[in-house]
mmCIF file of C-alpha atoms in Angstrom:
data_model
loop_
_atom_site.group_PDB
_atom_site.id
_atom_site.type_symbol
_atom_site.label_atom_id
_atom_site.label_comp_id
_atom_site.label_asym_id
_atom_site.label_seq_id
_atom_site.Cartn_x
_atom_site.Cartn_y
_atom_site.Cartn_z
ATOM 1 C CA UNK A 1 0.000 0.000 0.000
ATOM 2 C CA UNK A 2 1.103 3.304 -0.525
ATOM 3 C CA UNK A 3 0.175 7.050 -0.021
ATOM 4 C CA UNK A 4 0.562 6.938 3.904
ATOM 5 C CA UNK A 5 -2.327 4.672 4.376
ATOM 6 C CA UNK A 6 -2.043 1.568 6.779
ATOM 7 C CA UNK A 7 -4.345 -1.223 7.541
ATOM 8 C CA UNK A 8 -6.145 0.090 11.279
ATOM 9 C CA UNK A 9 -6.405 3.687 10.045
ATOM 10 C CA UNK A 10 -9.701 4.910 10.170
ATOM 11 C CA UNK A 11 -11.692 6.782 7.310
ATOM 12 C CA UNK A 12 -14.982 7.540 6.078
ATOM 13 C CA UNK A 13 -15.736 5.487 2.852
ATOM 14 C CA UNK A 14 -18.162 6.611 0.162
ATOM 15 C CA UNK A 15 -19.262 4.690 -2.326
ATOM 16 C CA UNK A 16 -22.065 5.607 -5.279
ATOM 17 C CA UNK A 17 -25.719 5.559 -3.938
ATOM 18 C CA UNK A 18 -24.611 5.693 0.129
ATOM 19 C CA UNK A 19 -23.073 8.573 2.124
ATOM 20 C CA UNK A 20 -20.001 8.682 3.619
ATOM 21 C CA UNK A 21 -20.002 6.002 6.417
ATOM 22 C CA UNK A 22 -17.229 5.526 9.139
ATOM 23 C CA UNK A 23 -15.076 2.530 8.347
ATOM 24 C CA UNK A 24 -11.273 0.937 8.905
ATOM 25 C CA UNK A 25 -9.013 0.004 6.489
ATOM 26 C CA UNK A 26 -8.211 -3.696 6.547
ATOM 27 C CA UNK A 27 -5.254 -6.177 6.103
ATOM 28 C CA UNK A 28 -5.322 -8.195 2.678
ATOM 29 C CA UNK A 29 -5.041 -11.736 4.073
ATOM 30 C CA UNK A 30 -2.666 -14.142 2.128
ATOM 31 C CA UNK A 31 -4.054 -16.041 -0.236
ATOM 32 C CA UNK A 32 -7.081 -14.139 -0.244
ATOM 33 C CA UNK A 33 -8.758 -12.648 -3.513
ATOM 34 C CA UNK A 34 -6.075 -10.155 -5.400
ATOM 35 C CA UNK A 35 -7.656 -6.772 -4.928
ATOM 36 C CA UNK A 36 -8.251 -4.228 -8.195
ATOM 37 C CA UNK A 37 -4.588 -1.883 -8.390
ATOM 38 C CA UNK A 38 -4.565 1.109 -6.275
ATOM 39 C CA UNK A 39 -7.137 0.307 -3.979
ATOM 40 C CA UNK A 40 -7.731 -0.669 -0.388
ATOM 41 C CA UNK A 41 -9.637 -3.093 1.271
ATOM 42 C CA UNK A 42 -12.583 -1.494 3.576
ATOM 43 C CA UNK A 43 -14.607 -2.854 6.657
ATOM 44 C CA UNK A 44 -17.665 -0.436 7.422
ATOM 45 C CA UNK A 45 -18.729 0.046 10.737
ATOM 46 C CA UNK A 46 -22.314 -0.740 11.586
ATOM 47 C CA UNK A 47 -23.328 -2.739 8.157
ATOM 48 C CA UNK A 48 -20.160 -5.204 7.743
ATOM 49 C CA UNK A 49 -19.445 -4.784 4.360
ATOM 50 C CA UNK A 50 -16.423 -4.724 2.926
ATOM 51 C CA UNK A 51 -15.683 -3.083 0.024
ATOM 52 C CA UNK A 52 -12.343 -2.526 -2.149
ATOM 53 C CA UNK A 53 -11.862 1.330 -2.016
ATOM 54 C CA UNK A 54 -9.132 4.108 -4.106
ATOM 55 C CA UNK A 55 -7.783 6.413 -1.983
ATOM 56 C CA UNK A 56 -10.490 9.471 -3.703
ATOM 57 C CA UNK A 57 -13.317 7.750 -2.100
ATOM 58 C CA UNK A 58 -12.567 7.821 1.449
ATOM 59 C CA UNK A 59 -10.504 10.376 3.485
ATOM 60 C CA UNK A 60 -8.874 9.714 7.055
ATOM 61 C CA UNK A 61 -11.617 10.603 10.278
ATOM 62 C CA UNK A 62 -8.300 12.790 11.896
ATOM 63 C CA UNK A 63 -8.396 14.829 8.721
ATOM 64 C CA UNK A 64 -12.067 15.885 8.286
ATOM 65 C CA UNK A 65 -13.041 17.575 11.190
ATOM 66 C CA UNK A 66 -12.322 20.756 9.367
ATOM 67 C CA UNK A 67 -14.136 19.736 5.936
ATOM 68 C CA UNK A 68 -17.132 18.699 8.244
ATOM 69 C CA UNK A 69 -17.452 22.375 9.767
ATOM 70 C CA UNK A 70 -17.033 23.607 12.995
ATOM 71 C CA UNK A 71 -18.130 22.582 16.619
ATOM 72 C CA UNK A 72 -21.288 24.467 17.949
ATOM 73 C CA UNK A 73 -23.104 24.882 20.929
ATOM 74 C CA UNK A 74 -27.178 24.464 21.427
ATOM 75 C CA UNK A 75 -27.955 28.275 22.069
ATOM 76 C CA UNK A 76 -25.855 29.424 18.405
ATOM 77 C CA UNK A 77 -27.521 26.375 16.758
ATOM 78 C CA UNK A 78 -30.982 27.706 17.594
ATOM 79 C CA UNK A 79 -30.660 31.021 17.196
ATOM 80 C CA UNK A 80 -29.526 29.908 13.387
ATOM 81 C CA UNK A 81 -32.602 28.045 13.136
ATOM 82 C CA UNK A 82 -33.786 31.361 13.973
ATOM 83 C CA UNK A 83 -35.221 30.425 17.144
#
């Protein structure tokens, strides 16, 4: 694997039709099925589906906070919802 990602790394993983769902990236077992170049293998939390992933479809959890916005409190929340 390459580009600084390691099996135990957490991401969210998109793939087309579902949003972005919290998941790990996983070992590639010996002898198991050769997985498509450039991609990783996937485990998503909550559904246990594994998917093989490239690196544009999922992005690290310690590395989103930003792209996800900003932390807010109830009383700013409601007074946006104009309340």
């Amino acid at each position: 694997m390459t580009l600084g990602y390691k099996a135990g790394d957490l991401v969210f993983g998109k793939m087309k039709g579902y949003p972005h769902w919290p998941a790990q990236i996983e070992e590639h077992p010996e002898g198991a099925v050769k997985p498509p170049a450039n991609t990783y293998p996937i485990f998503f939390f909550g559904t246990h589906e594994t998917a093989f992933l490239v690196p544009k479809t999922f992005s690290l959890i310690r590395n989103t906070k930003t792209s996800l916005g900003s932390q807010t409190n109830g009383k700013d929340l409601m007074k946006d919802c104009g309340k």
